[in-house]
XYZ file of C-alpha atoms in Angstrom:
775
model
C 69.496 -33.341 5.396
C 70.926 -31.869 2.523
C 68.596 -29.105 0.525
C 68.953 -27.781 -2.780
C 68.584 -24.214 -2.751
C 67.815 -21.315 -5.454
C 69.411 -17.954 -4.556
C 66.950 -15.083 -4.511
C 67.608 -11.861 -6.616
C 70.745 -13.651 -8.308
C 71.677 -14.201 -11.516
C 73.274 -17.551 -10.754
C 71.659 -20.286 -12.913
C 72.616 -23.337 -10.785
C 71.134 -23.881 -7.216
C 73.537 -24.281 -4.208
C 73.491 -27.295 -1.699
C 72.994 -26.597 2.026
C 73.007 -28.367 5.067
C 70.218 -28.163 7.953
C 69.572 -30.204 10.912
C 65.680 -30.236 10.613
C 62.779 -30.743 7.974
C 62.052 -28.111 5.432
C 59.149 -28.525 3.104
C 59.993 -28.135 -0.680
C 59.046 -24.549 -1.755
C 59.995 -22.751 1.599
C 61.763 -19.607 1.695
C 64.911 -20.020 3.809
C 67.772 -17.676 5.010
C 71.090 -19.065 4.279
C 74.889 -18.461 4.892
C 76.575 -18.451 1.406
C 80.049 -17.005 0.281
C 80.339 -15.189 3.755
C 76.790 -13.372 3.276
C 73.370 -13.693 4.538
C 71.067 -14.388 1.605
C 67.373 -15.520 0.837
C 66.834 -18.589 -0.954
C 64.069 -20.971 -1.878
C 64.419 -24.682 -1.200
C 63.770 -26.525 -4.566
C 64.896 -30.152 -3.652
C 66.396 -32.136 -1.115
C 68.176 -36.007 -1.023
C 64.996 -37.471 -1.827
C 63.082 -35.123 -4.509
C 64.442 -32.725 -6.932
C 62.869 -30.946 -10.001
C 65.836 -32.417 -12.027
C 67.695 -35.717 -11.223
C 71.164 -34.274 -11.985
C 70.456 -32.196 -8.639
C 70.167 -35.127 -6.370
C 73.094 -34.407 -4.004
C 75.234 -37.448 -3.820
C 78.838 -36.511 -4.880
C 79.618 -33.630 -2.906
C 81.987 -33.067 0.106
C 80.505 -31.567 3.312
C 82.886 -28.581 2.861
C 81.070 -27.469 -0.338
C 77.684 -27.086 1.424
C 76.272 -23.826 2.547
C 74.409 -23.366 5.706
C 70.755 -22.874 6.147
C 70.309 -20.345 9.222
C 66.778 -19.872 9.244
C 63.358 -20.992 7.809
C 61.419 -17.836 6.772
C 58.059 -19.077 6.821
C 58.067 -22.535 8.316
C 55.449 -23.394 5.586
C 55.721 -23.808 1.767
C 53.411 -21.595 -0.521
C 54.688 -23.453 -3.685
C 53.549 -26.953 -4.471
C 56.008 -29.500 -5.764
C 54.443 -29.240 -9.368
C 54.900 -25.437 -9.101
C 58.308 -25.937 -8.148
C 59.048 -28.133 -10.909
C 57.452 -25.760 -13.262
C 59.249 -22.758 -12.162
C 62.759 -24.822 -12.593
C 61.712 -26.188 -16.174
C 61.152 -22.299 -17.102
C 64.571 -21.260 -15.614
C 66.339 -24.172 -17.229
C 65.013 -22.934 -20.585
C 65.217 -19.385 -20.481
C 68.317 -19.296 -18.396
C 67.968 -16.060 -16.288
C 68.705 -16.224 -12.786
C 67.234 -19.439 -11.209
C 66.093 -17.577 -8.077
C 64.636 -14.807 -9.788
C 61.682 -17.066 -11.192
C 60.888 -17.904 -7.663
C 61.163 -14.098 -6.518
C 58.160 -13.401 -9.084
C 55.865 -15.911 -7.199
C 56.031 -13.437 -4.212
C 54.845 -9.869 -3.775
C 58.210 -7.611 -3.255
C 56.912 -6.292 0.116
C 55.618 -9.644 1.467
C 57.593 -9.763 4.523
C 56.712 -5.998 5.327
C 52.714 -6.898 5.839
C 52.524 -10.277 7.448
C 54.387 -11.099 10.647
C 55.812 -14.271 11.903
C 54.466 -15.602 15.158
C 54.532 -18.710 17.541
C 52.215 -20.433 19.949
C 52.306 -23.564 21.584
C 50.598 -26.871 20.381
C 51.413 -29.000 23.352
C 49.750 -28.575 26.821
C 53.001 -29.297 28.440
C 54.417 -25.894 26.895
C 52.677 -22.524 27.900
C 53.654 -20.301 25.252
C 50.789 -17.962 23.919
C 50.859 -16.316 20.737
C 53.981 -14.202 20.319
C 56.268 -12.552 17.761
C 58.667 -14.908 16.322
C 61.647 -12.359 16.981
C 60.696 -12.281 20.667
C 60.361 -16.142 20.657
C 63.895 -16.462 19.470
C 64.926 -14.948 22.590
C 64.306 -18.181 24.563
C 67.214 -20.425 25.261
C 67.151 -23.526 23.055
C 64.308 -22.007 21.084
C 64.746 -24.351 18.034
C 64.383 -27.490 20.199
C 60.653 -26.432 20.720
C 60.284 -26.200 17.244
C 62.002 -29.541 16.116
C 60.215 -31.298 18.759
C 56.758 -30.155 17.548
C 56.024 -28.336 20.607
C 55.185 -24.924 19.009
C 54.073 -23.989 15.595
C 55.593 -21.039 13.727
C 53.260 -19.470 10.989
C 52.877 -16.298 8.973
C 49.284 -14.563 10.443
C 47.820 -13.642 7.333
C 44.887 -12.059 9.698
C 46.849 -9.315 11.372
C 46.336 -6.644 8.523
C 43.164 -8.231 7.048
C 41.066 -5.311 5.817
C 37.617 -4.914 7.042
C 34.965 -6.924 5.364
C 32.833 -5.112 2.686
C 29.321 -4.384 3.970
C 26.627 -5.957 2.020
C 23.707 -3.783 1.125
C 22.313 -1.176 -1.367
C 22.098 -2.831 -5.068
C 22.187 -0.918 -8.344
C 20.722 -1.838 -11.726
C 20.055 0.095 -15.014
C 16.524 1.436 -15.579
C 16.759 2.233 -19.224
C 18.043 0.483 -22.341
C 21.424 0.521 -24.188
C 19.642 2.397 -27.147
C 18.430 5.129 -24.726
C 21.804 5.238 -23.243
C 23.675 6.142 -26.365
C 21.632 9.507 -26.675
C 22.980 10.642 -23.272
C 25.926 12.774 -22.609
C 27.639 11.176 -19.526
C 30.883 12.130 -17.752
C 33.545 9.611 -17.752
C 33.077 8.228 -14.501
C 29.026 7.932 -14.897
C 29.902 6.194 -18.384
C 32.278 3.930 -16.550
C 29.560 2.800 -13.941
C 27.084 2.488 -16.827
C 29.309 0.150 -18.999
C 30.034 -1.862 -15.951
C 26.624 -2.591 -15.310
C 25.808 -3.485 -18.881
C 28.354 -5.867 -18.607
C 27.620 -7.387 -15.156
C 24.067 -6.432 -14.335
C 22.685 -5.446 -10.779
C 25.572 -4.882 -8.449
C 26.295 -3.998 -4.898
C 27.127 -0.394 -4.463
C 30.276 -1.180 -2.224
C 31.202 -3.669 -5.075
C 31.029 -1.037 -7.817
C 33.040 1.478 -5.881
C 35.881 -1.065 -4.911
C 36.080 -2.315 -8.517
C 35.967 1.037 -10.357
C 37.807 3.133 -7.641
C 34.966 5.968 -7.967
C 33.053 8.009 -5.263
C 29.486 7.138 -4.423
C 28.553 10.512 -5.446
C 28.597 9.224 -9.105
C 26.152 6.553 -8.575
C 23.688 9.335 -6.947
C 24.120 11.482 -9.968
C 23.256 8.829 -12.082
C 20.067 7.860 -9.836
C 19.319 11.599 -10.072
C 19.096 11.271 -13.594
C 16.814 8.287 -13.663
C 19.450 6.033 -15.252
C 19.823 3.552 -12.335
C 17.744 2.402 -9.361
C 19.087 1.797 -5.875
C 17.477 -0.884 -3.945
C 18.295 -2.030 -0.470
C 19.744 -5.196 -1.371
C 20.386 -7.344 -4.576
C 17.705 -9.876 -3.593
C 15.001 -7.241 -3.874
C 15.903 -7.486 -7.619
C 14.285 -10.642 -8.171
C 10.898 -9.412 -6.940
C 10.830 -6.922 -9.853
C 10.794 -9.982 -12.042
C 13.818 -8.779 -14.155
C 16.163 -11.514 -14.711
C 19.419 -10.892 -16.377
C 19.615 -12.657 -20.039
C 22.190 -15.507 -20.408
C 23.747 -15.799 -23.578
C 22.399 -18.773 -25.661
C 25.567 -20.764 -26.977
C 25.563 -21.507 -30.810
C 26.028 -25.051 -31.795
C 29.740 -24.466 -32.538
C 30.315 -23.180 -29.210
C 28.403 -26.000 -27.380
C 30.284 -28.636 -29.273
C 33.558 -26.894 -28.174
C 32.469 -26.862 -24.686
C 31.425 -30.530 -24.580
C 34.564 -31.405 -26.148
C 36.829 -29.781 -23.540
C 34.482 -31.140 -20.808
C 35.021 -34.717 -22.224
C 38.524 -34.801 -20.837
C 38.958 -35.929 -17.442
C 39.737 -33.112 -15.277
C 42.836 -34.735 -13.663
C 44.545 -35.259 -17.240
C 45.682 -31.890 -17.377
C 45.000 -31.213 -21.060
C 45.960 -28.129 -23.061
C 43.483 -26.716 -25.358
C 43.360 -24.165 -28.342
C 40.109 -22.425 -29.323
C 40.770 -20.798 -32.577
C 37.956 -18.467 -34.211
C 37.512 -15.336 -35.717
C 37.041 -11.973 -33.678
C 33.448 -11.823 -32.399
C 33.004 -15.463 -32.794
C 32.100 -16.009 -28.954
C 35.450 -17.369 -27.430
C 34.615 -15.639 -24.386
C 31.094 -17.317 -23.685
C 33.098 -20.652 -24.270
C 35.622 -19.657 -21.765
C 32.797 -19.132 -19.202
C 30.770 -22.089 -19.860
C 34.167 -24.041 -19.274
C 34.581 -22.000 -16.058
C 31.198 -22.667 -14.417
C 32.053 -26.603 -14.641
C 35.364 -26.301 -13.393
C 34.603 -24.457 -10.382
C 33.154 -27.264 -8.127
C 36.596 -28.858 -8.759
C 39.147 -25.996 -7.924
C 39.876 -22.551 -8.595
C 40.737 -20.544 -11.912
C 43.263 -18.295 -13.512
C 42.009 -15.844 -16.124
C 44.820 -14.236 -18.032
C 44.549 -11.204 -20.386
C 47.603 -9.601 -22.277
C 47.270 -6.141 -20.959
C 45.919 -4.641 -17.496
C 43.801 -2.391 -19.363
C 41.445 -5.400 -20.303
C 41.092 -6.637 -16.825
C 38.236 -4.268 -16.069
C 35.804 -5.604 -18.798
C 36.916 -9.130 -17.984
C 36.172 -9.019 -14.424
C 32.809 -7.230 -15.218
C 31.822 -10.283 -17.175
C 32.925 -12.864 -14.608
C 31.005 -11.113 -11.825
C 27.905 -10.902 -13.940
C 28.290 -14.859 -14.738
C 29.368 -15.534 -11.181
C 27.840 -13.050 -8.904
C 28.392 -15.335 -5.604
C 31.878 -16.238 -6.272
C 35.121 -14.517 -4.999
C 36.810 -12.694 -8.071
C 40.040 -10.691 -7.599
C 42.428 -8.867 -9.888
C 46.273 -8.992 -9.482
C 48.825 -6.751 -11.554
C 51.638 -4.357 -11.142
C 49.493 -1.169 -11.008
C 47.950 -2.171 -7.741
C 49.467 -0.714 -4.453
C 51.938 -2.822 -2.585
C 49.300 -3.487 0.160
C 46.736 -4.457 -2.179
C 49.051 -7.042 -4.163
C 49.884 -8.522 -0.815
C 46.426 -8.668 0.196
C 45.281 -10.444 -2.946
C 48.343 -12.920 -2.912
C 47.585 -13.864 0.695
C 43.790 -14.484 -0.201
C 44.758 -16.619 -3.200
C 47.187 -18.880 -0.964
C 44.467 -19.233 1.345
C 42.079 -20.430 -1.126
C 39.974 -17.412 -0.591
C 39.831 -16.502 -4.457
C 37.860 -18.485 -6.880
C 38.783 -16.606 -10.187
C 41.985 -14.681 -10.363
C 42.113 -12.250 -13.124
C 45.400 -10.334 -14.554
C 48.311 -10.148 -17.140
C 51.147 -12.678 -17.103
C 52.380 -11.755 -13.451
C 48.899 -13.318 -12.282
C 50.194 -16.735 -13.294
C 52.975 -16.771 -10.641
C 50.429 -16.149 -7.610
C 50.377 -19.568 -6.285
C 46.485 -19.903 -6.368
C 45.401 -22.681 -3.824
C 43.851 -25.683 -5.729
C 44.230 -24.108 -9.095
C 42.897 -26.508 -11.689
C 41.914 -24.522 -14.803
C 43.677 -21.492 -16.652
C 42.183 -19.453 -19.421
C 44.408 -17.529 -21.654
C 42.781 -15.022 -23.751
C 44.377 -13.445 -27.008
C 47.159 -16.091 -26.390
C 49.022 -14.892 -29.295
C 49.798 -11.381 -27.816
C 53.208 -10.179 -27.235
C 52.411 -9.227 -23.732
C 52.792 -12.860 -22.664
C 56.515 -12.664 -23.142
C 58.392 -11.219 -20.371
C 61.245 -9.140 -22.128
C 63.303 -8.391 -19.116
C 64.976 -10.762 -16.618
C 63.721 -13.220 -15.721
C 62.930 -13.924 -19.481
C 59.995 -16.289 -20.010
C 57.046 -17.133 -22.113
C 53.798 -17.769 -20.383
C 53.051 -20.862 -22.437
C 56.150 -22.489 -21.376
C 55.127 -22.017 -17.550
C 51.456 -23.081 -17.935
C 52.275 -26.118 -20.183
C 54.314 -27.393 -17.092
C 51.857 -26.967 -14.702
C 49.515 -30.140 -13.975
C 46.249 -28.226 -14.852
C 43.803 -27.680 -17.815
C 44.717 -24.812 -19.793
C 42.483 -23.009 -22.484
C 44.346 -20.984 -25.012
C 42.019 -18.812 -27.246
C 42.861 -16.336 -30.124
C 41.495 -15.260 -33.552
C 45.399 -15.468 -34.723
C 47.031 -17.750 -32.414
C 50.618 -18.048 -31.931
C 52.449 -20.153 -34.917
C 53.794 -22.358 -31.882
C 50.381 -22.997 -30.444
C 48.775 -23.480 -33.827
C 51.408 -26.106 -34.479
C 51.023 -28.045 -31.316
C 47.185 -28.129 -32.000
C 47.782 -29.423 -35.506
C 50.220 -32.059 -34.166
C 47.712 -33.163 -31.235
C 49.959 -31.748 -28.396
C 47.132 -29.400 -27.808
C 43.337 -30.268 -28.612
C 42.064 -28.170 -31.345
C 38.982 -26.317 -31.193
C 37.475 -24.144 -34.207
C 34.924 -21.419 -34.434
C 34.146 -20.697 -38.153
C 31.768 -17.703 -37.811
C 31.102 -14.517 -35.821
C 28.298 -14.582 -33.186
C 25.308 -13.163 -34.636
C 26.950 -10.872 -37.139
C 29.146 -11.206 -40.257
C 32.883 -10.589 -40.389
C 33.760 -7.023 -41.851
C 34.204 -6.404 -45.725
C 37.707 -5.523 -46.310
C 38.949 -3.338 -49.212
C 42.412 -2.908 -50.329
C 43.386 0.494 -51.756
C 46.570 0.438 -53.946
C 48.188 3.719 -52.932
C 50.384 3.581 -56.082
C 47.295 4.196 -58.328
C 44.706 6.079 -56.047
C 44.442 9.696 -55.116
C 45.319 10.970 -51.997
C 43.651 13.828 -49.897
C 46.578 14.227 -47.594
C 49.863 12.512 -47.043
C 48.276 9.435 -45.140
C 44.587 9.535 -46.031
C 43.487 8.232 -49.553
C 40.157 9.611 -51.132
C 38.594 6.222 -50.811
C 39.448 6.123 -47.119
C 38.145 9.772 -46.769
C 34.819 9.156 -48.489
C 34.254 6.219 -46.300
C 34.945 8.006 -43.060
C 32.450 10.589 -44.504
C 29.779 8.138 -44.696
C 30.489 6.490 -41.453
C 30.400 10.092 -39.499
C 27.121 10.701 -41.258
C 25.463 7.626 -40.135
C 26.600 8.595 -36.483
C 29.020 5.911 -35.877
C 32.696 6.035 -35.269
C 36.017 4.817 -36.871
C 39.390 3.953 -36.322
C 42.486 4.695 -38.180
C 45.602 2.574 -37.359
C 49.084 3.426 -37.888
C 52.279 1.540 -36.962
C 53.910 4.045 -34.541
C 53.526 7.029 -32.333
C 54.630 10.752 -33.068
C 54.292 12.992 -36.021
C 57.059 12.051 -38.423
C 60.702 11.578 -38.930
C 62.466 14.941 -40.451
C 64.474 14.868 -43.398
C 66.645 17.569 -45.409
C 64.790 18.069 -48.914
C 68.019 19.278 -50.341
C 70.715 16.858 -48.977
C 68.630 14.164 -47.537
C 70.248 14.556 -44.141
C 67.966 12.702 -41.281
C 67.936 13.975 -37.894
C 69.395 10.922 -35.529
C 69.734 10.666 -31.906
C 73.070 11.356 -30.603
C 73.110 8.420 -28.194
C 71.366 5.782 -30.437
C 71.679 4.778 -34.288
C 67.933 5.617 -34.946
C 65.981 8.672 -36.643
C 64.323 10.993 -34.231
C 60.634 11.445 -34.375
C 58.916 14.692 -34.407
C 56.204 15.267 -31.873
C 53.861 18.258 -32.856
C 52.362 18.724 -29.406
C 55.669 19.428 -27.657
C 57.500 20.715 -30.981
C 60.247 18.429 -30.084
C 62.337 15.733 -31.640
C 62.217 12.476 -29.511
C 64.246 9.180 -29.472
C 61.869 6.142 -28.966
C 65.098 4.233 -27.833
C 66.579 6.095 -25.009
C 63.971 8.910 -24.754
C 66.069 11.724 -25.101
C 64.563 15.021 -26.553
C 66.228 18.014 -28.272
C 64.562 21.206 -30.102
C 63.875 21.059 -34.132
C 66.325 23.266 -35.735
C 65.175 25.624 -38.257
C 68.117 24.781 -40.417
C 69.809 21.679 -41.626
C 73.054 20.912 -39.731
C 74.590 19.437 -42.653
C 73.939 21.786 -45.565
C 72.377 24.970 -43.754
C 69.015 24.466 -45.842
C 65.594 25.106 -44.145
C 63.974 22.654 -46.470
C 63.008 20.333 -44.003
C 60.244 17.936 -44.585
C 58.437 15.076 -42.814
C 58.558 11.541 -43.844
C 56.610 8.586 -42.860
C 53.357 8.615 -40.773
C 52.867 8.638 -37.063
C 49.711 8.689 -34.995
C 49.898 12.154 -34.044
C 50.540 13.140 -37.802
C 47.196 11.338 -38.796
C 45.390 12.865 -35.797
C 46.216 16.252 -37.142
C 45.411 15.545 -40.834
C 42.159 14.115 -39.630
C 41.292 17.381 -37.737
C 41.869 19.243 -40.981
C 39.654 16.809 -43.068
C 37.069 16.960 -40.387
C 37.275 20.118 -38.529
C 33.715 19.967 -37.046
C 34.263 16.546 -35.500
C 36.087 15.247 -32.405
C 39.335 13.521 -33.249
C 41.151 11.458 -30.901
C 44.652 9.514 -30.588
C 45.639 6.445 -28.628
C 49.223 5.664 -28.312
C 51.830 4.973 -25.700
C 52.602 8.887 -25.622
C 48.988 9.652 -24.770
C 47.773 6.747 -22.849
C 50.726 5.965 -20.972
C 48.658 4.582 -18.012
C 45.876 2.079 -18.085
C 43.667 4.790 -16.328
C 44.398 7.270 -19.387
C 43.501 4.379 -21.764
C 40.454 3.543 -20.202
C 39.213 7.357 -20.088
C 39.988 7.639 -23.882
C 38.035 4.402 -24.668
C 35.177 5.631 -22.552
C 35.050 8.750 -24.518
C 34.866 6.573 -27.691
C 32.114 4.509 -26.258
C 30.258 7.569 -25.150
C 30.405 9.137 -28.769
C 32.770 11.958 -27.515
C 35.302 10.820 -30.163
C 34.273 10.421 -33.709
C 37.424 8.911 -34.935
C 40.421 7.920 -33.071
C 43.966 7.576 -34.583
C 45.997 4.899 -32.692
C 48.993 2.559 -32.780
C 48.613 -1.330 -32.042
C 47.108 -0.364 -28.412
C 43.800 -0.118 -30.304
C 44.009 -3.765 -31.425
C 43.887 -5.483 -28.060
C 40.482 -6.522 -26.523
C 38.704 -3.312 -28.013
C 34.865 -4.219 -28.107
C 33.001 -1.167 -29.003
C 29.815 -1.241 -31.020
C 30.056 2.438 -32.274
C 32.778 1.383 -34.431
C 31.647 1.012 -38.198
C 35.074 1.464 -39.966
C 38.467 0.596 -39.494
C 41.435 2.062 -41.766
C 44.904 0.776 -41.800
C 47.530 3.354 -43.109
C 51.329 2.933 -43.307
C 51.566 -0.863 -42.813
C 54.038 -1.648 -45.395
C 56.915 -0.666 -43.218
C 55.791 -3.319 -40.673
C 55.987 -6.099 -43.046
C 59.465 -5.344 -44.244
C 60.915 -4.897 -40.948
C 64.034 -6.885 -40.657
C 62.642 -9.716 -38.464
C 61.678 -13.252 -39.151
C 58.454 -12.530 -37.152
C 57.734 -9.225 -38.873
C 55.278 -10.816 -41.441
C 53.538 -12.927 -38.857
C 53.067 -10.053 -36.452
C 51.621 -7.705 -39.110
C 49.386 -10.342 -40.199
C 47.919 -11.064 -36.882
C 47.856 -7.347 -36.126
C 45.921 -6.724 -39.397
C 43.334 -9.313 -38.482
C 42.901 -8.132 -35.070
C 42.421 -4.524 -36.166
C 39.945 -5.424 -38.743
C 38.016 -7.356 -36.434
C 37.405 -4.375 -34.444
C 34.834 -3.171 -37.001
C 31.210 -3.839 -36.685
C 30.612 -5.831 -33.527
C 26.747 -5.219 -33.759
C 26.454 -5.142 -37.421
C 28.656 -5.727 -40.539
C 31.318 -3.184 -40.632
C 34.162 -2.205 -43.025
C 37.888 -2.236 -42.833
C 40.075 -0.416 -45.414
C 43.957 -1.422 -45.839
C 45.905 0.975 -47.615
C 49.115 -0.102 -48.999
C 51.815 0.204 -51.761
C 52.106 -3.759 -52.052
C 48.670 -4.843 -52.562
C 49.854 -8.365 -53.699
C 51.720 -9.087 -50.617
C 50.726 -12.374 -49.008
C 50.420 -10.625 -45.625
C 47.903 -7.992 -47.243
C 45.798 -10.686 -49.233
C 45.423 -13.296 -46.466
C 44.686 -10.846 -43.997
C 42.064 -8.961 -46.124
C 40.495 -12.641 -46.778
C 40.677 -13.403 -43.154
C 42.512 -16.552 -44.070
C 44.489 -17.286 -40.864
C 44.962 -21.203 -41.676
C 45.944 -20.198 -45.190
C 48.580 -17.797 -43.883
C 49.981 -20.109 -41.193
C 50.238 -22.942 -43.449
C 52.299 -20.883 -45.859
C 54.350 -19.462 -42.881
C 54.989 -22.943 -41.477
C 56.400 -24.326 -44.731
C 58.673 -21.343 -45.075
C 59.927 -21.916 -41.432
C 60.517 -25.516 -41.890
C 62.714 -25.058 -44.910
C 64.576 -22.210 -42.908
C 64.669 -24.253 -39.622
C 62.948 -21.308 -37.656
C 60.568 -21.598 -34.732
C 58.269 -23.648 -34.232
C 60.738 -26.081 -35.816
C 63.867 -25.263 -33.940
C 64.764 -22.660 -31.164
C 66.397 -19.209 -31.674
C 68.811 -18.240 -29.106
C 70.107 -14.419 -29.555
C 73.375 -13.480 -27.787
C 73.668 -9.920 -27.650
C 76.914 -7.886 -26.591
C 77.074 -4.126 -25.923
C 80.045 -1.736 -24.986
C 80.757 1.891 -24.963
C 83.911 1.414 -26.948
C 82.858 0.179 -30.716
C 86.066 -1.477 -31.331
C 86.320 -3.352 -28.191
C 82.756 -4.461 -28.832
C 83.512 -5.673 -32.227
C 86.699 -7.467 -31.232
C 85.035 -9.079 -28.239
C 81.984 -10.480 -30.299
C 84.341 -12.014 -33.099
C 86.580 -13.594 -30.213
C 83.597 -15.331 -28.814
C 82.030 -16.184 -32.086
C 85.454 -17.765 -33.070
C 85.616 -19.613 -29.767
C 82.087 -20.961 -30.186
C 82.693 -21.866 -33.983
C 85.994 -23.809 -32.830
C 84.264 -25.843 -30.095
C 81.596 -26.790 -32.590
C 84.229 -27.701 -35.343
C 86.728 -29.309 -33.107
C 84.215 -31.459 -31.198
C 81.551 -32.726 -33.639
C 80.948 -35.405 -31.233
C 79.309 -32.673 -29.017
C 76.337 -32.888 -31.509
C 76.347 -36.642 -31.617
C 76.709 -37.016 -27.644
C 73.934 -34.496 -27.027
C 72.025 -34.976 -30.000
C 71.115 -31.455 -30.802
C 71.087 -29.293 -33.925
C 73.115 -26.244 -33.958
C 73.588 -23.468 -36.706
C 75.409 -20.323 -35.890
C 74.598 -16.814 -38.023
C 76.910 -13.722 -37.270
C 78.165 -12.034 -35.547
C 76.538 -8.851 -37.169
C 75.618 -5.196 -35.710
C 72.392 -5.006 -33.993
C 69.560 -3.526 -36.342
C 69.726 -0.339 -34.095
C 73.671 -0.538 -33.711
C 73.862 1.977 -31.071
C 71.510 2.707 -28.356
C 72.090 4.593 -24.934
C 75.784 5.372 -26.111
C 76.645 1.560 -26.517
C 77.367 -0.206 -29.469
C 75.631 -3.656 -29.959
C 76.328 -6.713 -31.696
C 74.692 -9.852 -31.895
C 74.994 -13.479 -32.778
C 72.117 -16.019 -33.633
C 71.900 -19.659 -33.064
C 69.348 -22.224 -34.056
C 69.156 -25.240 -31.994
C 66.734 -28.019 -30.653
C 68.623 -28.062 -27.338
C 68.368 -24.861 -25.687
C 69.501 -25.599 -22.284
C 73.023 -27.529 -23.732
C 73.565 -24.472 -25.917
C 72.880 -21.719 -23.193
C 75.032 -23.563 -20.614
C 77.953 -23.445 -23.263
C 77.261 -19.712 -23.944
C 77.190 -18.932 -20.334
C 80.572 -20.781 -19.830
C 82.252 -18.739 -22.422
C 80.932 -15.229 -21.910
C 81.801 -15.490 -18.341
C 85.550 -14.903 -19.404
C 84.699 -11.680 -21.063
C 83.430 -8.382 -19.354
C 80.744 -6.104 -20.610
C 76.979 -6.294 -21.100
C 75.612 -9.655 -22.482
C 72.175 -10.769 -22.995
C 70.821 -13.956 -23.694
C 67.377 -14.509 -25.102
C 65.308 -17.676 -26.066
C 62.953 -17.395 -28.765
C 62.304 -13.427 -28.261
C 59.473 -11.716 -30.112
C 62.205 -10.075 -32.430
C 64.257 -12.124 -34.221
């Protein structure tokens, strides 16, 4: 039999064809002899079935075939539909084919589950034994090929001890009483969890929150919680958790989603303002789908998994719910993966990586905040999660207050079923005020008098506020005499001053250096700070409100999910009055104390040289404005020097559809996504002259092919437009000089095959990205 195999951990985009005397299932991992080496691979097809017809092997001679030496698992963990979806992903984004299959398995999979053999025939007396021992038997393969023994991965060998069911915890006091208490971070974590989920077993809390039982005992001693012998005793207290009653809009959307046959694999877009109750729609749909299969629930960031799983456990207390992400230990990832494959997990929660876990009997996926850039994998293998899920034969519900433009267009065109929520659930949208910084008085470099006065009112009312700024750090440094800007020696960017460390840092390569007291260009000591960073805003707020607790949330401070969670807990507890932060604060932040949002330094985001900059800034503004007033009407203040910019005006009016229609019209004229795809070819070299000559040569070669063979576009029926070559916006990074060429096309696979063929003749660092976040 001839098999089609994708090579593991390889940049090769084409599969190899292999011979093997025996049956191998589609999706199986195999060990093969290829070009004199033993390599791991994935069977993605055979003579009878392939994910693409052109791969059906019928024109090769036997000398061209590699040899499959061994089957790795003797079973496939990947269904044919998943193999086809992974292939379609690889065919569009063109990283190494096998790398898309690699991410479907935990990296240490083979270290945790051993291969075993035991007889299935009464005529063969072989008890369970390790496969490596079995291979010592003469003609061992005949036993396998004749069906006398079975070979399998033993997922039970290192199965963790089952969690004991027992003591149950519930909150004794109301949320109003809780807001008056001073709690530790760990205590607050438990309280927030119980507020979301309700009565929970002690062991479940310890497992989900990674805390010690002492924390629960401390809360009991304070009279905040009660501990019962078991959760069934909670019912005897006649205290029933309140279930959210859906609005008419929510019910209508749920009914419409459920009106489609579960087997028709429909894709849906739920579009509605922040706080409109999209999560309750998801939960209702999940409840109706669960009897027919299992569910994948995706969130854009690891930090959002905790609140998601708490809500799910509250709604579905008797189901198996698990989290899968890169911050778990290797052993935990393997454990969750194995449970998912065996069908022991009903709902799997996680960021984009969780989508590649082969969850058994998957029939529904929820993608929360589907517009978020976190769903695009910006390193090899490149992919966008929508492309993968759209290729799977399952129902998918995408949801966002600011959908991706691609999803919005698909919904308008009927490719997705379009569902709209028009109002917040039980609370009005925030009031938005635009402050023209050309006319208003400023109390600090970053804070206007209007924003300061509103902050004062919020603090007097014992509420909290968030100030959003576009970047971390304190500021960039510039000489007031000659205008010299301190730049990184390795990258073509200005270094950012960080007050905490009193150092200059490069946000591209990470290099640091001390701030000199004198300008290296003219000798002046007249250095001034330009721009606004989160650290600078934090210091200004501390000067304005010295008696208040001011915090900061950015990648410098919250560099792990644990640190971010701790800061958010402080905000929930009222230990932070005002927090300054970057876009990290826009993602799923649902804190009822926040009454005011201030946006500073947004103009630079809009004018960034990127076709997606206006859209990205608009989405960010709408999301950050939506953080205000989750329990009662809040307020947002946008400071800008361009008050009439469409991004500002549409965002302040929360007019998402108006802005999207305008943006679609512009992109249609320019033939930009979603009307065509953009492929970006980037080249980097340590030598600037070689870099320039190489990119020019490649550009000329591509142009000549297009001009010489106009038939190419007629034959393949694809549109192609070349822009460039040009210097990368950050020309020098990590001592390498970078150039790029842009292509607009409606046939990505054909174009990328052409590019791969051409650049293979030129040494250097090449990167091909399809529809990246930054264009």
